[in-house]
Short mmCIF file of C-alpha atoms and ligand atoms in Angstrom, two decimals:
data_model
loop_
_atom_site.label_atom_id
_atom_site.label_comp_id
_atom_site.label_asym_id
_atom_site.label_seq_id
_atom_site.Cartn_x
_atom_site.Cartn_y
_atom_site.Cartn_z
CA UNK A 1 0.00 0.00 0.00
CA UNK A 2 1.30 3.46 -0.85
CA UNK A 3 1.47 6.34 1.67
CA UNK A 4 -1.95 7.78 2.52
CA UNK A 5 -2.54 11.38 3.52
CA UNK A 6 -4.52 11.79 6.74
CA UNK A 7 -4.16 15.58 6.86
CA UNK A 8 -1.71 17.82 4.99
CA UNK A 9 1.70 16.84 6.31
CA UNK A 10 0.41 13.82 8.24
CA UNK A 11 0.65 10.47 6.45
CA UNK A 12 0.04 6.80 7.04
CA UNK A 13 3.24 5.06 5.91
CA UNK A 14 2.75 1.59 7.38
CA UNK A 15 2.40 -1.94 6.03
CA UNK A 16 -0.68 -4.11 5.59
CA UNK A 17 -0.03 -7.78 6.30
CA UNK A 18 -2.96 -9.41 4.50
CA UNK A 19 -1.68 -12.96 4.74
CA UNK A 20 -0.45 -13.27 8.33
CA UNK A 21 -2.51 -15.89 10.12
CA UNK A 22 -0.85 -16.15 13.53
CA UNK A 23 0.49 -13.61 16.00
CA UNK A 24 2.94 -14.51 18.78
CA UNK A 25 2.79 -18.06 17.34
CA UNK A 26 -0.47 -18.23 19.27
CA UNK A 27 -3.22 -15.79 18.29
CA UNK A 28 -5.25 -16.53 15.15
CA UNK A 29 -5.48 -13.63 12.69
CA UNK A 30 -8.46 -14.54 10.49
CA UNK A 31 -8.39 -11.08 8.87
CA UNK A 32 -4.63 -10.47 8.78
CA UNK A 33 -3.35 -7.27 10.38
CA UNK A 34 -1.54 -4.03 9.69
CA UNK A 35 1.43 -2.27 11.26
CA UNK A 36 0.58 1.40 11.06
CA UNK A 37 3.38 3.89 11.03
CA UNK A 38 2.76 7.63 10.67
CA UNK A 39 4.83 10.50 9.35
CA UNK A 40 4.23 13.94 10.87
CA UNK A 41 5.91 16.86 9.13
CA UNK A 42 6.23 20.09 11.07
CA UNK A 43 7.58 23.40 9.79
CA UNK A 44 10.96 22.62 11.41
CA UNK A 45 11.15 18.95 12.29
CA UNK A 46 9.81 15.63 11.07
CA UNK A 47 8.68 12.73 13.23
CA UNK A 48 7.87 9.12 12.45
CA UNK A 49 5.43 7.53 14.86
CA UNK A 50 6.09 3.82 15.40
CA UNK A 51 7.68 1.64 12.73
CA UNK A 52 6.48 -1.72 11.41
CA UNK A 53 7.08 -5.42 11.98
CA UNK A 54 10.59 -6.78 11.46
CA UNK A 55 9.26 -8.70 8.45
CA UNK A 56 8.31 -5.54 6.51
CA UNK A 57 10.92 -2.74 6.88
CA UNK A 58 11.21 -2.42 3.09
CA UNK A 59 7.56 -1.40 2.83
CA UNK A 60 8.04 1.40 5.35
CA UNK A 61 11.32 2.60 3.81
CA UNK A 62 9.75 2.58 0.36
CA UNK A 63 6.82 4.67 1.61
CA UNK A 64 9.23 7.20 3.11
CA UNK A 65 11.15 7.29 -0.14
CA UNK A 66 7.96 7.89 -2.13
CA UNK A 67 7.25 10.89 0.10
CA UNK A 68 10.83 12.06 -0.53
CA UNK A 69 11.63 12.12 3.17
CA UNK A 70 15.27 13.17 3.42
CA UNK A 71 15.51 13.60 7.16
CA UNK A 72 13.68 12.25 10.20
CA UNK A 73 14.38 14.01 13.49
CA UNK A 74 12.37 11.83 15.86
CA UNK A 75 11.10 8.28 15.77
CA UNK A 76 8.38 8.13 18.37
CA UNK A 77 8.25 4.63 19.81
CA UNK A 78 5.02 4.22 21.71
CA UNK A 79 5.69 0.55 22.40
CA UNK A 80 8.77 -1.68 22.27
CA UNK A 81 7.07 -4.83 20.96
CA UNK A 82 8.65 -6.07 17.78
CA UNK A 83 5.61 -5.62 15.54
CA UNK A 84 6.16 -1.84 15.98
CA UNK A 85 9.87 -1.62 16.75
CA UNK A 86 11.02 -4.40 14.43
CA UNK A 87 11.90 -2.00 11.62
CA UNK A 88 13.50 0.52 13.99
CA UNK A 89 17.12 -0.56 13.28
CA UNK A 90 16.51 -0.27 9.53
CA UNK A 91 15.01 3.24 9.87
CA UNK A 92 17.79 4.33 12.22
CA UNK A 93 20.30 3.06 9.67
CA UNK A 94 18.65 4.98 6.84
CA UNK A 95 18.17 8.19 8.84
CA UNK A 96 21.35 8.59 10.95
CA UNK A 97 20.27 11.88 12.53
CA UNK A 98 17.03 10.43 13.93
CA UNK A 99 16.57 10.06 17.70
CA UNK A 100 14.16 7.58 19.23
CA UNK A 101 11.67 9.09 21.70
CA UNK A 102 10.06 6.75 24.21
CA UNK A 103 9.23 6.30 27.89
CA UNK A 104 12.12 5.68 30.31
CA UNK A 105 10.92 2.09 30.75
CA UNK A 106 10.86 1.59 26.99
CA UNK A 107 14.47 2.73 26.64
CA UNK A 108 15.95 -0.35 28.28
CA UNK A 109 13.57 -2.60 26.40
CA UNK A 110 14.63 -1.20 23.02
CA UNK A 111 18.29 -1.72 23.96
CA UNK A 112 17.56 -5.29 25.06
CA UNK A 113 15.11 -6.33 22.36
CA UNK A 114 16.21 -4.42 19.29
CA UNK A 115 19.85 -3.62 20.19
CA UNK A 116 19.17 0.09 19.67
CA UNK A 117 22.23 2.11 20.77
CA UNK A 118 21.44 3.88 24.03
CA UNK A 119 22.79 7.19 22.72
CA UNK A 120 20.14 7.32 20.03
CA UNK A 121 17.31 7.31 22.55
CA UNK A 122 15.69 10.30 24.28
CA UNK A 123 13.20 9.58 27.04
CA UNK A 124 9.97 11.51 27.45
CA UNK A 125 8.26 12.15 30.79
CA UNK A 126 4.50 11.85 31.08
CA UNK A 127 2.84 14.84 29.32
CA UNK A 128 6.17 16.10 28.00
CA UNK A 129 6.02 17.71 24.57
CA UNK A 130 8.26 18.03 21.54
CA UNK A 131 7.84 20.85 19.06
CA UNK A 132 8.07 20.16 15.35
CA UNK A 133 7.73 23.89 14.66
CA UNK A 134 4.07 24.47 13.87
CA UNK A 135 3.09 21.08 15.32
CA UNK A 136 3.42 19.71 18.84
CA UNK A 137 3.59 16.12 19.98
CA UNK A 138 2.54 15.36 23.55
CA UNK A 139 3.45 12.04 25.12
CA UNK A 140 0.96 10.49 27.50
CA UNK A 141 2.29 7.56 29.48
CA UNK A 142 -0.21 4.71 29.30
CA UNK A 143 1.38 1.77 31.11
CA UNK A 144 0.08 -1.74 30.55
CA UNK A 145 -1.66 -1.33 27.24
CA UNK A 146 -0.39 -4.01 27.19
CA UNK A 147 3.28 -3.90 28.23
CA UNK A 148 4.70 -1.83 31.11
CA UNK A 149 6.46 0.73 28.90
CA UNK A 150 3.58 1.85 26.67
CA UNK A 151 2.58 5.43 25.89
CA UNK A 152 0.33 7.19 23.40
CA UNK A 153 1.16 10.34 21.42
CA UNK A 154 -1.17 13.28 20.90
CA UNK A 155 -0.73 15.65 17.97
CA UNK A 156 -2.19 18.80 19.49
CA UNK A 157 -2.84 21.01 16.50
CA UNK A 158 -4.59 18.25 14.52
CA UNK A 159 -6.24 16.53 17.51
CA UNK A 160 -4.95 13.11 16.47
CA UNK A 161 -4.23 10.46 19.10
CA UNK A 162 -1.63 7.92 17.97
CA UNK A 163 -2.58 5.14 20.31
CA UNK A 164 -0.43 2.19 19.14
CA UNK A 165 -2.03 -1.07 20.40
CA UNK A 166 -4.66 0.81 22.45
CA UNK A 167 -7.90 0.88 20.37
CA UNK A 168 -6.24 -1.30 17.72
CA UNK A 169 -7.53 -4.26 15.77
CA UNK A 170 -5.98 -7.03 13.74
CA UNK A 171 -7.71 -6.18 10.49
CA UNK A 172 -6.06 -5.94 7.09
CA UNK A 173 -8.06 -3.56 4.95
CA UNK A 174 -7.52 -1.16 2.07
CA UNK A 175 -9.64 1.40 3.94
CA UNK A 176 -7.61 4.00 5.81
CA UNK A 177 -10.53 4.82 8.10
CA UNK A 178 -13.20 2.57 9.60
CA UNK A 179 -16.03 2.23 7.10
CA UNK A 180 -17.93 -0.69 8.61
CA UNK A 181 -18.35 -0.19 12.35
CA UNK A 182 -19.84 -3.67 12.81
CA UNK A 183 -16.70 -5.28 11.40
CA UNK A 184 -14.48 -2.84 13.28
CA UNK A 185 -16.27 -3.62 16.55
CA UNK A 186 -15.79 -7.37 16.07
CA UNK A 187 -12.07 -7.02 15.26
CA UNK A 188 -11.43 -4.55 18.06
CA UNK A 189 -13.24 -6.73 20.60
CA UNK A 190 -11.23 -9.78 19.53
CA UNK A 191 -8.05 -7.71 19.87
CA UNK A 192 -9.09 -6.37 23.27
CA UNK A 193 -9.91 -9.89 24.49
CA UNK A 194 -6.60 -11.37 23.40
CA UNK A 195 -4.27 -8.52 24.29
CA UNK A 196 -5.83 -6.05 26.69
CA UNK A 197 -8.29 -7.95 28.88
CA UNK A 198 -5.69 -9.16 31.41
CA UNK A 199 -4.94 -5.47 32.14
CA UNK A 200 -8.52 -4.29 32.51
CA UNK A 201 -7.87 -2.00 35.48
CA UNK A 202 -4.92 -0.35 33.71
CA UNK A 203 -7.09 0.11 30.63
CA UNK A 204 -9.70 1.82 32.78
CA UNK A 205 -7.06 4.26 34.10
CA UNK A 206 -5.75 4.94 30.62
CA UNK A 207 -9.25 5.57 29.29
CA UNK A 208 -9.59 8.17 32.02
CA UNK A 209 -6.18 9.63 31.12
CA UNK A 210 -7.15 10.36 27.51
CA UNK A 211 -10.74 11.40 28.29
CA UNK A 212 -9.92 15.07 28.72
CA UNK A 213 -8.23 15.40 25.31
CA UNK A 214 -10.12 16.76 22.33
CA UNK A 215 -9.67 13.97 19.79
CA UNK A 216 -10.81 14.11 16.17
CA UNK A 217 -9.00 10.98 14.99
CA UNK A 218 -7.68 7.91 16.79
CA UNK A 219 -4.82 6.45 14.79
CA UNK A 220 -3.88 3.05 16.26
CA UNK A 221 -0.93 1.01 15.05
CA UNK A 222 -3.10 -1.94 13.97
CA UNK A 223 -6.23 -1.75 11.83
CA UNK A 224 -8.13 1.21 10.39
CA UNK A 225 -8.22 4.70 11.93
CA UNK A 226 -11.23 6.04 13.79
CA UNK A 227 -12.90 9.23 12.62
CA UNK A 228 -15.55 8.70 15.28
CA UNK A 229 -13.37 8.23 18.38
CA UNK A 230 -16.47 7.99 20.58
CA UNK A 231 -17.38 4.71 18.84
CA UNK A 232 -14.25 2.85 19.94
CA UNK A 233 -13.95 4.64 23.29
CA UNK A 234 -17.53 3.69 24.16
CA UNK A 235 -16.82 0.08 23.21
CA UNK A 236 -13.71 0.05 25.41
CA UNK A 237 -15.63 1.58 28.29
CA UNK A 238 -18.29 -1.12 28.05
CA UNK A 239 -15.70 -3.93 27.91
CA UNK A 240 -13.76 -2.61 30.89
CA UNK A 241 -16.31 -0.98 33.18
CA UNK A 242 -19.62 -2.81 32.62
CA UNK A 243 -20.96 -5.68 34.68
CA UNK A 244 -20.79 -9.10 33.04
CA UNK A 245 -23.85 -10.22 31.13
CA UNK A 246 -26.27 -13.13 31.47
CA UNK A 247 -23.97 -15.39 29.45
CA UNK A 248 -22.42 -18.82 30.06
CA UNK A 249 -19.33 -19.76 28.05
CA UNK A 250 -19.03 -23.50 27.64
CA UNK A 251 -15.75 -24.78 26.20
CA UNK A 252 -15.70 -28.57 26.06
CA UNK A 253 -14.22 -31.73 24.59
CA UNK A 254 -15.96 -35.07 24.26
CA UNK A 255 -14.17 -38.30 23.40
CA UNK A 256 -16.91 -40.92 23.30
CA UNK A 257 -20.11 -38.88 23.54
CA UNK A 258 -20.85 -38.85 27.29
CA UNK A 259 -19.62 -35.31 27.90
CA UNK A 260 -21.23 -34.16 24.64
CA UNK A 261 -24.60 -35.53 25.81
CA UNK A 262 -24.21 -33.62 29.08
CA UNK A 263 -23.26 -30.44 27.23
CA UNK A 264 -26.26 -30.70 24.91
CA UNK A 265 -28.64 -31.30 27.79
CA UNK A 266 -27.10 -28.54 29.89
CA UNK A 267 -27.17 -25.95 27.10
CA UNK A 268 -30.88 -26.71 26.62
CA UNK A 269 -31.50 -26.35 30.36
CA UNK A 270 -29.72 -22.97 30.48
CA UNK A 271 -31.53 -21.63 27.43
CA UNK A 272 -34.85 -22.74 28.94
CA UNK A 273 -33.99 -20.59 31.95
CA UNK A 274 -33.25 -17.54 29.83
CA UNK A 275 -29.45 -17.77 29.92
CA UNK A 276 -27.44 -17.12 26.75
CA UNK A 277 -24.84 -19.80 26.01
CA UNK A 278 -21.68 -19.71 23.89
CA UNK A 279 -20.57 -23.28 23.25
CA UNK A 280 -17.11 -24.18 21.90
CA UNK A 281 -15.94 -27.64 20.86
CA UNK A 282 -12.27 -27.20 21.66
CA UNK A 283 -11.10 -29.72 19.08
CA UNK A 284 -11.71 -27.11 16.38
CA UNK A 285 -12.56 -23.85 18.13
CA UNK A 286 -11.04 -20.49 17.19
CA UNK A 287 -9.46 -19.46 20.48
CA UNK A 288 -9.85 -15.82 19.51
CA UNK A 289 -13.63 -16.33 19.44
CA UNK A 290 -13.41 -18.09 22.79
CA UNK A 291 -11.42 -15.17 24.23
CA UNK A 292 -13.99 -12.69 22.86
CA UNK A 293 -16.82 -14.58 24.49
CA UNK A 294 -15.10 -14.18 27.86
CA UNK A 295 -15.19 -10.37 27.68
CA UNK A 296 -18.77 -10.11 28.86
CA UNK A 297 -19.71 -13.56 30.19
CA UNK A 298 -20.69 -13.98 33.84
CA UNK A 299 -20.02 -17.72 34.01
CA UNK A 300 -17.70 -20.33 32.49
CA UNK A 301 -18.58 -24.02 32.61
CA UNK A 302 -15.83 -26.35 31.43
CA UNK A 303 -16.91 -29.66 29.90
CA UNK A 304 -14.34 -32.43 30.04
CA UNK A 305 -13.92 -36.16 29.78
CA UNK A 306 -11.23 -37.79 31.92
CA UNK A 307 -7.84 -38.58 30.35
CA UNK A 308 -5.20 -40.29 32.49
CA UNK A 309 -7.13 -39.30 35.62
CA UNK A 310 -7.16 -35.59 34.74
CA UNK A 311 -9.02 -33.27 32.37
CA UNK A 312 -8.64 -33.57 28.61
CA UNK A 313 -5.53 -31.51 27.65
CA UNK A 314 -7.69 -29.39 25.34
CA UNK A 315 -9.85 -28.36 28.28
CA UNK A 316 -6.79 -27.80 30.45
CA UNK A 317 -5.58 -25.42 27.74
CA UNK A 318 -8.89 -23.52 27.81
CA UNK A 319 -8.64 -23.24 31.61
CA UNK A 320 -5.03 -22.03 31.32
CA UNK A 321 -6.09 -19.46 28.74
CA UNK A 322 -9.03 -18.20 30.80
CA UNK A 323 -6.78 -17.92 33.84
CA UNK A 324 -4.19 -15.93 31.88
CA UNK A 325 -6.74 -13.62 30.25
CA UNK A 326 -8.35 -12.78 33.62
CA UNK A 327 -11.85 -12.09 32.34
CA UNK A 328 -14.40 -10.49 34.60
CA UNK A 329 -16.32 -13.74 35.11
CA UNK A 330 -17.95 -14.42 38.45
CA UNK A 331 -18.89 -18.12 38.47
CA UNK A 332 -17.23 -21.30 37.29
CA UNK A 333 -18.31 -24.91 37.18
CA UNK A 334 -17.23 -28.17 35.57
CA UNK A 335 -19.26 -30.88 33.95
CA UNK A 336 -17.98 -34.09 32.39
CA UNK A 337 -17.44 -37.78 32.59
CA UNK A 338 -15.04 -40.55 33.56
CA UNK A 339 -14.74 -44.31 33.19
CA UNK A 340 -13.45 -45.52 36.56
CA UNK A 341 -11.98 -42.53 38.44
CA UNK A 342 -11.20 -38.85 37.94
CA UNK A 343 -9.34 -35.95 39.47
CA UNK A 344 -10.38 -33.65 36.61
CA UNK A 345 -12.38 -31.31 38.86
CA UNK A 346 -9.55 -30.84 41.37
CA UNK A 347 -6.96 -30.37 38.66
CA UNK A 348 -9.02 -27.85 36.66
CA UNK A 349 -9.98 -25.93 39.82
CA UNK A 350 -6.30 -25.60 40.69
CA UNK A 351 -5.56 -24.13 37.26
CA UNK A 352 -7.55 -20.93 37.64
CA UNK A 353 -6.10 -19.10 40.66
CA UNK A 354 -6.31 -15.71 38.90
CA UNK A 355 -10.07 -15.89 38.55
CA UNK A 356 -11.88 -14.43 41.53
CA UNK A 357 -14.90 -16.63 41.11
CA UNK A 358 -17.40 -18.65 43.06
CA UNK A 359 -17.14 -22.31 42.07
CA UNK A 360 -20.55 -23.90 41.66
CA UNK A 361 -20.99 -27.66 42.34
CA UNK A 362 -19.61 -29.68 39.43
CA UNK A 363 -21.45 -32.55 37.75
CA UNK A 364 -19.33 -35.55 36.78
CA UNK A 365 -20.90 -38.66 35.31
CA UNK A 366 -19.52 -42.20 35.60
CA UNK A 367 -19.98 -43.32 32.02
CA UNK A 368 -22.93 -42.13 29.98
CA UNK A 369 -25.11 -39.62 31.89
CA UNK A 370 -28.25 -40.98 33.56
CA UNK A 371 -31.23 -39.52 35.34
CA UNK A 372 -29.25 -38.43 38.41
CA UNK A 373 -26.75 -36.49 36.28
CA UNK A 374 -29.48 -34.84 34.21
CA UNK A 375 -31.14 -33.78 37.47
CA UNK A 376 -27.82 -32.40 38.72
CA UNK A 377 -27.38 -30.49 35.46
CA UNK A 378 -30.86 -28.99 35.92
CA UNK A 379 -29.84 -27.95 39.44
CA UNK A 380 -26.65 -26.35 38.13
CA UNK A 381 -28.62 -24.48 35.46
CA UNK A 382 -31.06 -23.32 38.18
CA UNK A 383 -28.16 -22.10 40.32
CA UNK A 384 -26.53 -20.20 37.45
CA UNK A 385 -29.78 -18.57 36.33
CA UNK A 386 -30.51 -17.54 39.95
CA UNK A 387 -27.00 -16.13 40.51
CA UNK A 388 -27.19 -14.10 37.30
CA UNK A 389 -30.60 -12.77 38.28
CA UNK A 390 -29.58 -11.91 41.85
CA UNK A 391 -26.62 -9.93 40.52
CA UNK A 392 -28.70 -8.24 37.85
CA UNK A 393 -26.58 -9.66 35.03
CA UNK A 394 -28.82 -9.05 32.07
FE1 FEO B 1 1.08 -4.45 18.41
FE2 FEO B 1 1.91 -5.05 21.60
O1 FEO B 1 2.23 -4.87 19.80
#
């Protein structure tokens, strides 16, 4: 993609990665992603805001060449992660006068991760500014979106917030700005769930920190830009501040059909009681979708058969993931089956210490479920529906 003008003298110069399908060798990218880099030309100085992934420095350098950029004074590094700092050494090589501007915490990380020479880095205090002549960049420290060193950059005169990962989305598109808010919401929620959710309280603080700024455009470093900042800020507020909803997430595996029968019966029982269910067969589930479902669910019920006395490894993985993502869920239970003995409940319960939840009585069936287990599943569905109602989770 060629450089795109956002405003006179402000350009998108990043790279769209249409074909990437995995991030961190972990996170599915069904819609690819982009690494947005921005050029800001002032009357006296020129700044580049974030670079691109280590796989695509040539795209960024070519964009700068097309704009005939002879000199860069500052490379603003909002975040040290390699998808934004990966091309930093190449840009520093091409523009020898450029200084990197970042938070003090980011400085050490750039030296460690990208081998950036210390003398090429200037640190910026919270709310410190740099003048480009007729344009001013203000740096707002925003720790833990989603690493400890992160900041966002505000271009005062144009009211543009360069937010890096904050408000971003893994979405490859030829549109510079969001055109389909439904699609943008879905991608941003997936991104929030996978990247930001573990740091919900920090996100809340950072939402407050940028609230007082007049913002016309949010320019994240992944996905399209927002011309309606209130759209994405409202979504973030709901994901971080709102109560959970009347939703049960049910990730499960079944080996010989017993657990599947219990899951089918249980889902029916919950729906009958007015509870929304999101069911995931973990043998083929998109873990990004599973993560998204955890953003606003009140309850997680894990469904597992017994393998070598413990839970199925696929279910253990889901429990590990939920524990790491720290969703705002309030209740957990386990349903499943075993042939002759099981410690699946104990083992799964021990895997979720980060979740501040009430554990509701599990239902484990010896072999195929029978009347007693169906009755117990009804009781569990009753308990969940009642808990959601008592807490006004609607
Ligand atoms: Fe897009 Fe945390 O890097």
